[in-house]
């Protein structure tokens, strides 16, 4: 009988599971509500196990991958911190392995998404790339020489909290002027509120922008410009072949990526004399983290 693997993405609002076959193709998906940070670790771990069970039924997978929004240590053993998740320096890999009775690998959600985009998405065949995911905040991953780079402590790629404005806007992380305060779903809402004088949520601003509304287009131009400025800094640091932009806010496409490309080019030195990487949309959508986790379960965490 053919083998299969399961990936589960644990985000702030939902737990999403996918089952993949040996080729990496998705065979089944399932979603469960995220019990919430306040519900505690046990409740969230149970939701992970149940979502996994939803996609594998009576045939347990060879291994289980878990993609989690937050800081995961270098060995993939401990979940250190995530604003929307209940674990604090918790031995998550072992706890989930005990609960499910299967081998488990754990990684940061952006690292998982990067692994998926690298193997089966926008960065297929690319040796060096940056992934920038724009949702409520900014997530990121660095791919060099065909591998996701995790850093000395597993914490590389936290682009959202790079300071871009000294003494700038206050961030949930406690710092000021973090990049995600200027380029994120929250930033989109803030910029729109300032221009309109009333609150609209991200999907509403997106719908207006797609309908050609001038204020909404300006909001996307603002966060797109910040996206390009920040991306240019990362391109200067890593010299990637490709910059892949994912996350819910990027669903608007070129209304965001157009201003970003212009700003990125304008913020890089020597553009007439150097290759400027393409800035492209991610391909795997909201399932990227879960698919990447399943692929890591299949391939092992390198
Ligand atoms: Zn911050």
Coordinates of C-alpha atoms and ligand atoms in Angstrom, one line a residue:
X1 CA 0.0 0.0 0.0
X2 CA 1.3 3.5 -0.8
X3 CA 2.7 5.7 1.9
X4 CA 1.3 9.0 3.0
X5 CA 2.2 12.0 5.2
X6 CA 0.2 14.6 7.1
X7 CA 0.9 18.2 7.6
X8 CA -1.0 20.4 10.1
X9 CA -0.8 24.2 10.2
X10 CA -1.7 25.8 13.5
X11 CA -2.5 29.5 13.0
X12 CA -4.3 32.1 15.1
X13 CA -7.8 31.2 13.9
X14 CA -7.7 27.7 12.5
X15 CA -6.0 24.4 12.4
X16 CA -5.6 23.2 8.8
X17 CA -4.5 19.6 7.9
X18 CA -3.5 18.1 4.6
X19 CA -2.6 14.6 3.5
X20 CA 0.0 14.1 0.8
X21 CA 1.1 11.1 -1.2
X22 CA 4.7 10.1 -2.1
X23 CA 4.8 12.6 -5.0
X24 CA 3.7 15.4 -2.6
X25 CA 0.3 15.8 -4.2
X26 CA -2.5 16.8 -1.8
X27 CA -5.0 13.9 -1.3
X28 CA -7.2 15.4 1.4
X29 CA -7.7 18.5 3.5
X30 CA -9.6 19.3 6.7
X31 CA -10.0 22.4 8.9
X32 CA -10.9 22.7 12.6
X33 CA -11.4 25.8 14.6
X34 CA -8.4 26.9 16.6
X35 CA -9.5 26.7 20.3
X36 CA -7.5 29.8 21.0
X37 CA -4.5 30.6 23.2
X38 CA -6.6 31.0 26.3
X39 CA -8.0 27.4 25.9
X40 CA -4.5 26.1 26.8
X41 CA -1.9 23.8 25.3
X42 CA -3.8 20.5 25.8
X43 CA -6.9 21.8 23.9
X44 CA -4.8 23.0 21.0
X45 CA -2.7 19.8 20.8
X46 CA -6.0 17.8 20.8
X47 CA -7.2 20.0 17.9
X48 CA -4.0 19.2 16.0
X49 CA -4.4 15.5 16.6
X50 CA -8.1 15.6 15.5
X51 CA -7.4 17.6 12.4
X52 CA -4.7 15.1 11.4
X53 CA -7.2 12.2 12.1
X54 CA -9.7 13.9 9.8
X55 CA -7.4 13.5 6.9
X56 CA -5.8 10.1 7.6
X57 CA -8.8 8.2 9.0
X58 CA -7.9 4.6 9.7
X59 CA -4.6 4.7 7.9
X60 CA -2.0 6.4 10.1
X61 CA 0.6 8.4 8.2
X62 CA 4.3 7.5 8.0
X63 CA 5.0 10.8 9.9
X64 CA 3.3 14.0 10.8
X65 CA 4.6 17.6 10.2
X66 CA 3.4 20.6 12.2
X67 CA 3.7 24.2 11.0
X68 CA 3.2 26.7 13.8
X69 CA 3.1 30.5 13.8
X70 CA 5.9 31.4 16.1
X71 CA 9.5 30.8 17.2
X72 CA 10.7 27.1 17.0
X73 CA 14.1 26.2 18.3
X74 CA 16.9 25.0 16.0
X75 CA 16.3 21.3 16.5
X76 CA 12.6 21.5 16.0
X77 CA 12.0 20.2 19.5
X78 CA 10.6 23.2 21.4
X79 CA 8.1 25.8 20.5
X80 CA 9.5 28.9 22.2
X81 CA 6.9 31.7 21.6
X82 CA 4.0 32.7 19.4
X83 CA 1.7 35.6 20.2
X84 CA -1.5 33.7 19.2
X85 CA -0.5 30.2 20.4
X86 CA -0.5 28.8 24.0
X87 CA 3.0 27.2 24.0
X88 CA 5.8 28.9 25.9
X89 CA 9.2 27.1 25.6
X90 CA 7.3 23.8 25.3
X91 CA 8.7 20.4 24.1
X92 CA 6.0 20.4 21.4
X93 CA 7.5 17.8 19.1
X94 CA 7.7 15.2 21.9
X95 CA 4.2 16.1 23.2
X96 CA 2.6 15.7 19.8
X97 CA 4.5 12.5 19.1
X98 CA 3.2 11.0 22.3
X99 CA -0.4 12.2 21.6
X100 CA -0.5 10.9 18.0
X101 CA 1.8 7.9 18.3
X102 CA 3.5 8.9 15.1
X103 CA 6.9 10.5 14.4
X104 CA 6.5 14.3 14.3
X105 CA 8.5 17.2 12.9
X106 CA 7.8 20.8 13.9
X107 CA 8.8 24.0 12.2
X108 CA 7.9 27.6 12.0
X109 CA 5.0 28.3 9.6
X110 CA 7.0 30.5 7.2
X111 CA 9.8 28.0 7.0
X112 CA 7.2 25.3 6.1
X113 CA 5.6 27.5 3.5
X114 CA 9.1 28.2 2.0
X115 CA 9.8 24.5 1.8
X116 CA 6.5 24.0 0.0
X117 CA 7.1 26.9 -2.5
X118 CA 10.6 25.6 -3.1
X119 CA 9.5 22.1 -3.9
X120 CA 6.1 22.6 -5.5
X121 CA 5.4 26.3 -5.9
X122 CA 6.7 29.7 -7.1
X123 CA 10.4 28.9 -6.2
X124 CA 10.6 25.5 -7.8
X125 CA 14.0 24.9 -9.1
X126 CA 15.4 28.1 -7.5
X127 CA 18.5 27.8 -5.3
X128 CA 18.2 31.0 -3.4
X129 CA 15.0 32.9 -2.6
X130 CA 13.3 35.0 0.1
X131 CA 9.7 34.3 1.2
X132 CA 7.8 37.2 2.6
X133 CA 4.3 36.4 3.9
X134 CA 2.0 39.3 4.6
X135 CA -1.0 38.6 6.8
X136 CA -1.9 40.2 10.1
X137 CA 1.9 40.7 10.4
X138 CA 4.9 39.7 8.3
X139 CA 6.5 36.2 8.3
X140 CA 9.6 35.3 6.4
X141 CA 12.0 32.6 5.4
X142 CA 15.4 32.6 3.8
X143 CA 16.4 29.9 1.2
X144 CA 20.1 29.7 0.3
X145 CA 21.7 26.9 -1.7
X146 CA 18.3 25.1 -2.0
X147 CA 17.7 24.9 1.8
X148 CA 15.7 26.9 4.3
X149 CA 18.3 28.7 6.5
X150 CA 17.2 28.6 10.2
X151 CA 20.1 30.5 11.9
X152 CA 22.0 29.6 15.0
X153 CA 18.9 29.3 17.2
X154 CA 16.3 28.5 14.6
X155 CA 15.0 32.1 14.6
X156 CA 16.1 33.4 11.2
X157 CA 13.6 35.1 8.9
X158 CA 11.7 37.1 11.5
X159 CA 11.6 40.0 9.0
X160 CA 8.4 41.5 10.5
X161 CA 10.3 42.9 13.5
X162 CA 13.2 44.4 11.7
X163 CA 13.1 48.1 12.7
X164 CA 12.5 50.3 9.6
X165 CA 11.6 53.6 11.5
X166 CA 13.5 54.6 14.6
X167 CA 10.9 55.6 17.3
X168 CA 8.2 54.7 14.8
X169 CA 4.8 53.1 15.5
X170 CA 4.5 50.8 18.5
X171 CA 4.5 47.1 17.7
X172 CA 2.7 44.3 19.6
X173 CA 6.2 42.8 20.2
X174 CA 7.1 45.7 22.4
X175 CA 9.4 47.4 20.0
X176 CA 8.8 50.5 17.9
X177 CA 9.0 51.0 14.1
X178 CA 8.9 47.3 13.1
X179 CA 8.5 46.7 9.4
X180 CA 5.1 44.9 9.9
X181 CA 3.7 48.1 11.4
X182 CA 4.0 49.6 7.9
X183 CA 3.4 46.6 5.7
X184 CA 0.8 44.1 6.9
X185 CA -3.0 43.6 7.1
X186 CA -3.0 45.8 10.2
X187 CA -1.1 48.5 8.4
X188 CA -3.5 48.3 5.5
X189 CA -6.4 48.9 7.9
X190 CA -4.6 51.7 9.7
X191 CA -3.7 53.6 6.5
X192 CA -7.2 53.3 5.2
X193 CA -8.8 54.4 8.5
X194 CA -6.6 57.5 8.4
X195 CA -7.6 58.4 4.8
X196 CA -11.3 57.5 5.2
X197 CA -12.0 58.4 8.8
X198 CA -13.7 55.0 9.4
X199 CA -12.6 51.4 9.9
X200 CA -12.6 48.8 7.1
X201 CA -11.1 45.3 7.5
X202 CA -8.5 43.9 5.1
X203 CA -10.9 42.0 2.9
X204 CA -13.1 45.1 2.5
X205 CA -10.1 47.2 1.5
X206 CA -9.1 44.5 -1.0
X207 CA -12.6 44.4 -2.5
X208 CA -12.6 48.2 -2.9
X209 CA -9.1 48.2 -4.4
X210 CA -10.1 45.5 -6.9
X211 CA -13.2 47.7 -7.8
X212 CA -10.8 50.6 -8.5
X213 CA -11.5 52.7 -5.4
X214 CA -8.9 55.4 -5.2
X215 CA -8.4 55.4 -1.4
X216 CA -8.0 51.6 -1.3
X217 CA -5.6 51.7 -4.2
X218 CA -3.6 54.3 -2.3
X219 CA -3.6 52.1 0.8
X220 CA -2.1 49.2 -1.2
X221 CA 0.4 51.6 -2.8
X222 CA 1.5 52.7 0.7
X223 CA 2.1 49.2 2.1
X224 CA 3.4 48.0 -1.3
X225 CA 6.0 50.8 -1.2
X226 CA 7.0 49.7 2.3
X227 CA 7.1 46.1 1.0
X228 CA 9.6 47.1 -1.7
X229 CA 11.8 49.2 0.6
X230 CA 12.0 46.3 3.1
X231 CA 12.5 43.7 0.4
X232 CA 15.4 45.8 -1.0
X233 CA 17.2 45.6 2.3
X234 CA 16.8 41.9 2.4
X235 CA 17.9 41.6 -1.3
X236 CA 21.0 43.6 -0.4
X237 CA 21.7 41.2 2.5
X238 CA 21.1 37.9 0.7
X239 CA 21.2 38.4 -3.1
X240 CA 18.4 36.0 -3.9
X241 CA 17.3 34.9 -7.4
X242 CA 13.7 35.5 -6.4
X243 CA 11.5 37.2 -3.9
X244 CA 8.2 35.3 -3.3
X245 CA 5.4 37.2 -1.6
X246 CA 2.5 35.2 0.0
X247 CA -0.1 35.6 2.8
X248 CA -3.6 36.9 2.6
X249 CA -2.8 40.5 1.9
X250 CA -0.9 39.5 -1.3
X251 CA -4.1 38.1 -2.8
X252 CA -4.6 41.5 -4.4
X253 CA -1.7 40.8 -6.7
X254 CA -0.1 43.5 -8.7
X255 CA -2.0 46.3 -6.9
X256 CA 0.5 45.4 -4.1
X257 CA 3.4 44.0 -6.0
X258 CA 3.5 46.7 -8.6
X259 CA 4.4 49.5 -6.1
X260 CA 6.6 47.0 -4.3
X261 CA 8.7 46.3 -7.5
X262 CA 9.1 50.1 -8.1
X263 CA 10.2 50.8 -4.5
X264 CA 12.5 47.8 -4.4
X265 CA 14.3 48.9 -7.5
X266 CA 14.5 52.4 -6.2
X267 CA 16.0 51.3 -2.9
X268 CA 18.8 49.0 -4.3
X269 CA 22.2 50.3 -5.3
X270 CA 23.6 50.0 -8.8
X271 CA 20.4 48.7 -10.4
X272 CA 21.7 49.6 -13.9
X273 CA 24.6 47.2 -13.4
X274 CA 23.3 44.3 -11.3
X275 CA 20.6 41.7 -11.6
X276 CA 17.5 42.7 -9.7
X277 CA 15.5 39.7 -8.5
X278 CA 11.9 39.2 -9.7
X279 CA 9.3 39.8 -7.0
X280 CA 6.5 37.2 -7.6
X281 CA 3.3 36.0 -5.9
X282 CA 3.4 32.7 -3.9
X283 CA 1.6 29.9 -5.6
X284 CA 0.3 27.5 -3.0
X285 CA -2.0 29.9 -1.1
X286 CA -3.3 29.4 2.4
X287 CA -2.4 25.7 2.4
X288 CA 1.3 26.4 1.9
X289 CA 2.3 25.9 5.6
X290 CA 0.4 22.6 5.9
X291 CA 1.8 21.3 2.6
X292 CA 5.3 22.3 3.6
X293 CA 4.9 20.6 7.0
X294 CA 3.8 17.4 5.3
X295 CA 6.8 17.6 2.9
X296 CA 9.1 18.1 5.9
X297 CA 7.6 15.0 7.5
X298 CA 8.3 13.1 4.3
X299 CA 11.8 14.5 3.7
X300 CA 13.1 15.1 7.2
X301 CA 14.0 18.5 8.7
X302 CA 17.4 19.4 7.2
Ligands
LIG1 ZN1 7.6 44.2 16.3

